[in-house]
XYZ file of C-alpha atoms in Angstrom:
444
model
C 4.671 -0.794 -29.775
C 5.874 0.899 -26.577
C 8.956 -0.281 -24.743
C 8.817 0.902 -21.137
C 12.178 1.438 -19.485
C 13.152 -1.460 -17.210
C 15.552 -0.790 -14.329
C 17.065 -2.977 -11.621
C 18.592 -1.486 -8.490
C 21.284 -4.184 -8.540
C 22.486 -3.238 -12.025
C 25.502 -1.108 -12.792
C 24.463 2.364 -13.830
C 21.158 2.296 -11.950
C 21.924 5.446 -9.975
C 22.737 7.433 -13.098
C 19.584 6.264 -14.874
C 17.465 6.882 -11.772
C 18.803 10.425 -11.562
C 18.144 10.986 -15.251
C 14.459 10.045 -15.192
C 13.923 12.170 -12.085
C 15.681 15.223 -13.464
C 13.381 17.921 -14.774
C 14.324 21.393 -15.899
C 12.086 23.928 -14.177
C 13.944 26.890 -15.629
C 11.525 29.470 -16.932
C 11.304 30.530 -20.555
C 12.692 34.099 -20.920
C 10.072 34.903 -23.549
C 7.260 33.844 -21.198
C 8.802 35.835 -18.358
C 9.017 38.988 -20.483
C 5.425 38.628 -21.665
C 4.144 38.021 -18.142
C 6.071 40.969 -16.731
C 4.553 43.249 -19.368
C 1.024 41.939 -18.779
C 1.273 42.331 -14.999
C 2.573 45.880 -15.288
C -0.095 46.812 -17.825
C -3.006 45.453 -15.781
C -1.624 47.085 -12.656
C -1.432 50.426 -14.455
C -4.586 50.371 -16.593
C -6.839 47.908 -14.797
C -10.061 47.044 -16.608
C -8.939 48.504 -19.928
C -5.938 46.177 -20.051
C -8.060 43.176 -19.031
C -10.442 43.832 -21.910
C -7.602 44.080 -24.422
C -5.951 40.845 -23.252
C -9.275 38.989 -23.178
C -9.839 39.989 -26.791
C -6.269 39.073 -27.804
C -5.776 35.801 -25.946
C -9.288 34.387 -25.450
C -10.998 36.046 -28.428
C -13.691 37.395 -26.121
C -14.995 40.835 -27.101
C -16.431 42.995 -24.326
C -16.777 46.725 -23.752
C -16.568 46.475 -19.970
C -15.346 43.877 -17.479
C -18.843 43.625 -16.011
C -19.776 41.737 -19.188
C -17.169 39.104 -18.269
C -18.656 38.482 -14.836
C -20.254 35.074 -14.367
C -23.270 35.724 -12.162
C -24.529 33.588 -9.303
C -27.719 33.097 -11.312
C -25.705 31.721 -14.256
C -23.762 29.369 -11.967
C -26.991 28.127 -10.356
C -28.549 27.701 -13.761
C -25.591 25.643 -14.909
C -26.001 23.330 -11.914
C -29.734 22.952 -12.409
C -29.261 22.303 -16.129
C -26.759 19.464 -15.807
C -27.806 15.928 -16.701
C -28.843 14.093 -13.542
C -25.830 11.764 -13.488
C -23.356 14.667 -13.735
C -25.175 16.738 -11.131
C -25.317 13.746 -8.784
C -21.608 12.971 -9.207
C -20.633 16.595 -8.628
C -22.769 16.884 -5.486
C -21.523 13.569 -4.103
C -17.883 14.511 -4.696
C -18.449 17.947 -3.135
C -20.011 16.436 -0.035
C -17.061 14.119 0.530
C -14.547 16.920 -0.074
C -16.446 19.289 2.220
C -16.756 16.652 4.952
C -13.034 15.839 4.890
C -12.043 19.489 5.135
C -14.625 20.105 7.857
C -12.970 17.381 9.926
C -9.630 18.997 9.161
C -10.947 22.397 10.241
C -12.512 21.078 13.439
C -9.080 19.937 14.557
C -7.545 23.216 13.432
C -10.190 25.336 15.143
C -9.187 23.764 18.429
C -5.822 25.424 17.876
C -6.791 28.710 19.570
C -5.027 28.610 22.903
C -3.700 30.757 25.753
C -1.381 30.112 28.697
C -1.479 32.193 31.870
C 1.779 32.475 33.780
C 2.104 32.816 37.551
C 2.489 36.631 37.362
C -0.663 36.987 35.259
C 0.989 37.372 31.853
C -1.043 35.700 29.117
C 0.409 34.415 25.836
C -1.378 32.480 23.166
C -2.495 32.144 19.573
C -5.581 32.992 17.537
C -6.479 31.425 14.204
C -8.514 33.518 11.775
C -9.538 32.996 8.139
C -8.337 35.045 5.205
C -10.853 37.642 4.039
C -10.611 37.250 0.295
C -9.139 34.484 -1.885
C -8.725 34.261 -5.654
C -9.253 30.910 -7.354
C -7.688 30.338 -10.778
C -9.336 27.555 -12.774
C -7.669 26.322 -15.988
C -9.962 26.449 -18.985
C -7.977 26.499 -22.194
C -7.668 22.867 -23.346
C -10.104 21.229 -20.920
C -12.586 21.938 -18.122
C -11.691 21.144 -14.515
C -14.694 21.176 -12.170
C -12.700 19.008 -9.747
C -10.171 21.817 -9.421
C -12.971 24.207 -8.474
C -14.235 21.916 -5.717
C -10.774 21.121 -4.336
C -9.821 24.786 -4.069
C -13.149 26.390 -3.174
C -14.511 24.025 -0.537
C -11.597 24.113 1.949
C -11.574 27.910 1.649
C -15.263 28.084 2.493
C -14.917 25.574 5.323
C -12.074 27.669 6.744
C -14.378 30.687 6.804
C -13.070 32.732 3.870
C -15.609 35.484 3.302
C -15.103 36.226 -0.395
C -14.004 33.678 -2.989
C -13.359 35.106 -6.463
C -12.996 32.680 -9.351
C -11.317 33.507 -12.652
C -11.465 31.107 -15.572
C -10.447 31.526 -19.210
C -13.297 30.995 -21.672
C -11.753 30.797 -25.162
C -14.190 32.128 -27.744
C -16.585 32.923 -24.922
C -17.509 29.294 -24.221
C -18.424 28.855 -20.544
C -18.327 25.264 -19.352
C -21.478 24.341 -17.383
C -19.684 21.765 -15.209
C -17.186 24.389 -14.049
C -19.966 26.900 -13.335
C -22.003 24.255 -11.515
C -18.971 23.351 -9.384
C -18.512 27.044 -8.579
C -22.117 27.205 -7.425
C -21.672 24.152 -5.185
C -18.296 25.402 -3.925
C -19.651 28.728 -2.719
C -17.827 31.020 -5.154
C -19.030 34.554 -4.408
C -17.936 36.210 -7.679
C -16.587 34.821 -10.923
C -15.093 36.320 -14.068
C -14.436 34.895 -17.511
C -10.829 36.050 -17.516
C -7.697 33.888 -17.691
C -3.946 33.942 -18.096
C -1.398 36.240 -16.510
C -3.868 39.120 -16.792
C -6.288 37.328 -14.449
C -3.520 36.784 -11.882
C -2.634 40.487 -12.142
C -6.248 41.491 -11.583
C -6.507 39.294 -8.490
C -3.198 40.494 -7.070
C -3.436 44.233 -7.763
C -7.150 44.804 -8.302
C -8.842 46.711 -11.113
C -11.806 49.036 -11.315
C -14.104 45.985 -11.319
C -12.179 43.179 -9.626
C -11.013 43.831 -6.067
C -7.601 42.526 -5.013
C -7.411 39.348 -2.930
C -5.209 38.137 -0.088
C -4.150 34.845 -1.658
C -4.319 33.139 -5.059
C -4.749 29.378 -5.399
C -5.237 27.037 -8.330
C -3.142 25.601 -11.170
C -2.485 27.062 -14.604
C -0.165 27.052 -17.589
C 3.376 28.414 -17.740
C 2.137 32.013 -17.999
C -0.071 31.608 -14.940
C 2.733 29.940 -12.968
C 5.121 32.744 -13.884
C 2.580 35.372 -12.881
C 1.912 33.685 -9.533
C 5.637 33.551 -8.880
C 5.952 37.282 -9.593
C 2.999 38.488 -7.489
C 3.988 36.417 -4.447
C 4.659 38.880 -1.654
C 1.913 41.201 -2.812
C -0.428 38.260 -2.202
C 0.047 34.744 -0.931
C 0.013 31.788 -3.318
C -0.551 28.094 -2.787
C 2.377 26.655 -4.753
C 4.059 26.527 -8.155
C 3.074 23.160 -9.539
C 5.242 21.041 -11.808
C 4.329 17.970 -13.886
C 2.210 15.359 -12.141
C 3.774 12.183 -10.718
C 2.674 8.741 -9.558
C 4.903 6.111 -7.961
C 3.516 2.670 -7.186
C 5.065 0.195 -4.742
C 3.633 -3.247 -5.467
C 4.287 -6.911 -4.728
C 3.021 -10.184 -6.188
C -0.454 -9.553 -4.780
C -1.036 -6.611 -7.166
C -3.189 -6.953 -10.281
C -0.989 -5.983 -13.266
C -3.867 -4.437 -15.259
C -4.832 -2.254 -12.314
C -1.248 -1.104 -11.844
C -0.839 -0.359 -15.557
C -4.026 1.698 -15.639
C -2.967 3.626 -12.530
C 0.289 4.497 -14.289
C -1.722 5.598 -17.341
C -3.952 7.788 -15.164
C -1.143 10.254 -14.530
C 0.847 9.720 -17.706
C -2.167 10.872 -19.736
C -1.932 14.398 -18.262
C 1.060 15.428 -20.364
C 4.334 14.241 -21.842
C 6.325 15.430 -18.810
C 4.220 13.477 -16.308
C 5.990 10.675 -14.476
C 4.743 7.133 -13.764
C 6.996 4.682 -11.906
C 6.468 1.130 -10.640
C 8.728 -0.212 -7.877
C 8.513 -3.926 -7.102
C 10.761 -6.639 -5.688
C 8.944 -9.156 -7.918
C 10.347 -9.250 -11.478
C 7.382 -11.363 -12.588
C 5.000 -8.542 -11.639
C 7.145 -6.092 -13.590
C 6.907 -8.423 -16.607
C 3.139 -8.699 -16.206
C 2.684 -4.923 -15.897
C 4.841 -4.390 -18.990
C 2.587 -6.816 -20.885
C -0.535 -5.038 -19.579
C 0.837 -1.691 -20.758
C 1.392 -3.024 -24.272
C -2.071 -4.612 -24.384
C -4.075 -1.767 -22.830
C -2.379 1.283 -24.314
C -3.923 1.081 -27.809
C -7.392 1.415 -26.236
C -6.590 4.762 -24.605
C -7.840 7.976 -26.276
C -4.714 9.791 -25.045
C -2.345 6.940 -25.927
C 0.152 9.186 -27.701
C 0.579 11.361 -24.603
C 0.801 8.300 -22.347
C 3.403 6.682 -24.584
C 5.502 9.852 -24.673
C 5.314 10.242 -20.896
C 6.287 6.629 -20.199
C 9.120 6.758 -22.728
C 10.526 9.999 -21.336
C 10.130 9.673 -17.563
C 8.458 6.336 -16.818
C 10.067 3.117 -15.572
C 9.385 -0.319 -14.152
C 11.977 -0.763 -11.409
C 12.897 -4.073 -9.807
C 14.159 -3.571 -6.254
C 15.855 -5.842 -3.767
C 12.895 -5.613 -1.392
C 10.020 -3.354 -0.343
C 12.269 -1.434 2.046
C 14.516 -0.400 -0.818
C 11.442 0.621 -2.824
C 10.320 2.854 0.057
C 13.789 4.391 0.283
C 13.618 5.346 -3.408
C 10.189 6.914 -2.866
C 11.560 8.974 -0.002
C 14.359 10.221 -2.248
C 11.951 11.200 -5.006
C 9.172 12.621 -2.746
C 6.493 12.105 -5.414
C 3.166 13.891 -5.668
C 1.134 10.649 -5.558
C 2.142 7.191 -4.429
C 0.248 3.931 -4.152
C 1.100 1.024 -1.872
C -0.333 -2.128 -3.445
C 1.025 -4.910 -1.241
C -0.191 -7.660 1.084
C 0.759 -5.560 4.133
C 0.539 -1.909 3.024
C 0.604 -0.577 6.593
C 4.107 -1.955 7.072
C 5.279 -0.092 3.969
C 3.390 3.068 4.973
C 5.371 3.217 8.212
C 8.564 3.701 6.171
C 7.271 6.481 3.870
C 8.255 10.001 4.925
C 7.941 12.077 1.758
C 4.905 11.973 -0.533
C 2.079 14.359 -1.303
C -0.713 11.771 -1.071
C -0.461 8.076 -0.175
C -3.025 5.597 -1.472
C -3.122 2.355 0.519
C -4.340 -1.015 -0.673
C -5.588 -2.589 -3.870
C -8.787 -0.557 -4.145
C -7.334 2.917 -3.501
C -6.720 4.141 -7.029
C -5.217 7.594 -7.370
C -8.097 8.545 -9.683
C -10.517 8.358 -6.745
C -8.346 10.873 -4.931
C -8.461 13.198 -7.911
C -12.234 13.451 -7.803
C -14.164 12.268 -4.834
C -12.281 10.462 -2.022
C -12.327 13.679 0.009
C -8.705 14.647 0.753
C -7.382 17.436 -1.437
C -5.867 16.675 -4.823
C -3.757 19.857 -4.904
C -0.398 18.374 -3.960
C 3.305 19.266 -3.949
C 5.234 18.104 -7.016
C 8.870 17.840 -8.163
C 10.290 16.730 -4.783
C 8.647 19.614 -2.894
C 6.791 17.021 -0.792
C 10.037 16.998 1.211
C 8.894 20.277 2.770
C 5.411 21.098 1.449
C 1.944 19.717 2.151
C -1.365 19.210 0.337
C -3.733 22.146 0.048
C -6.128 22.287 2.975
C -7.954 24.558 5.380
C -4.549 25.431 6.838
C -3.826 27.399 3.660
C -6.843 29.640 4.158
C -6.235 30.676 7.748
C -3.468 32.526 9.526
C -2.180 32.651 13.070
C -1.934 35.734 15.282
C 0.157 35.729 18.425
C -1.601 37.058 21.539
C 0.456 38.780 24.273
C -1.072 40.297 27.399
C 1.752 41.153 29.812
C 0.915 41.853 33.479
C 2.631 44.589 35.482
C 4.664 41.985 37.317
C 5.539 40.329 34.039
C 6.702 43.649 32.578
C 9.048 44.200 35.531
C 10.521 40.728 35.071
C 10.861 40.930 31.286
C 12.048 44.541 30.903
C 15.710 43.962 31.898
C 15.952 41.048 29.450
C 14.429 43.011 26.582
C 16.458 46.139 27.340
C 19.732 44.230 27.441
C 19.068 42.561 24.102
C 17.775 45.787 22.528
C 20.910 47.705 23.476
C 22.956 44.824 22.115
C 21.228 45.525 18.805
C 21.709 49.318 19.271
C 17.987 49.951 19.434
C 17.764 52.345 22.380
C 14.091 53.222 21.965
C 13.231 49.556 22.255
C 15.144 49.357 25.524
C 13.516 52.455 27.003
C 10.058 51.336 25.866
C 10.494 48.144 27.871
C 12.042 49.870 30.917
C 9.270 52.454 31.190
C 6.892 49.648 32.119
C 9.258 48.348 34.803
C 8.846 51.289 37.172
C 5.801 52.474 39.111
C 2.616 53.003 37.118
C 2.761 56.260 35.157
C 0.096 58.955 35.391
C -1.914 59.199 32.228
C -0.926 62.123 30.031
C -4.603 62.907 29.573
C -4.920 63.380 33.336
């Protein structure tokens, strides 16, 4: 029998308990850090040879050359063609919705190229161009994640990324056909059966077989997260993800079984996941608590769900919906659902959340797989300053400056004054040279 924590914002000690369930220690394990540092250095120094050794040690995959670990386009296409019809149909339908959403996102972004021409003829502006080469890490140790492939690959391809390199661990050499099929649909250009910190090192530094990339995206375990943290600067990364979170704001109109199952949907990920209900209606909280007790025994991952709810879950009774929204804004959760009679009114008060699901039929699970918007979201309060993965993460901006002769004469005194204030004389003279009459070409 599970007893889910019950909180009331009016009660003494609420703030302390609220802080406790939201506290999570993201400190890294020194042993993991030491192992990752050694792996990164080894792959950087020895390339393919180190990859082969780590693949044999960690994934129990024996190969004499990294080319044997490559997953070919033919194999990915074969995996797609060989899927049962219902799986192939679901994968294609999800991919189409994800691609369409990110295409709409890109169309708005692509309109971002702009220039302004000033009265003296000086032109300033901005160009937006895609990254050349992106690495996609796909988890593959305990489970297969084709949805992760689609969510990371499709926005990259929509943005115009030329080369998309996927790495995925294949313990004991087992290659999951759903993952390979998703890679085929997502437009992965090369793929390798390599995982862990060694795969991140290969993507960041390059080896004799795997060329280095410009950015690495995709979730992984603690070793992968540590490796991504360490190679940032050599390459870009998407984010360092923490445990998943779902917060639900609901009123008397919510169905308690639906709310309970939505809480389960994130709690089943792992014991550190967080699932919170906020409601001004204590009767709904009672009903959801009863639904949890009744429905939990039917869940295959009930032990994980129970541990998650006991450690970081809660059913919170608030004074009103406004107070519930204020608590959400403090927590900045990865996912939040608004299950109320007037969800738009609540939405207007939400400032910090990775993804917001509105209305009774918008379950977070649909967002994970096929609604269209990206499911790679900021966690652990980073939604205060970070955003979901999207085409924006696969493009970069370049400033464009085309200064006219008249503009150079007007700007040179300003630049020279500031440059000399910083004791950078060459800067000052470089600007002033353009302020005088046109110089004769040295070649002349």
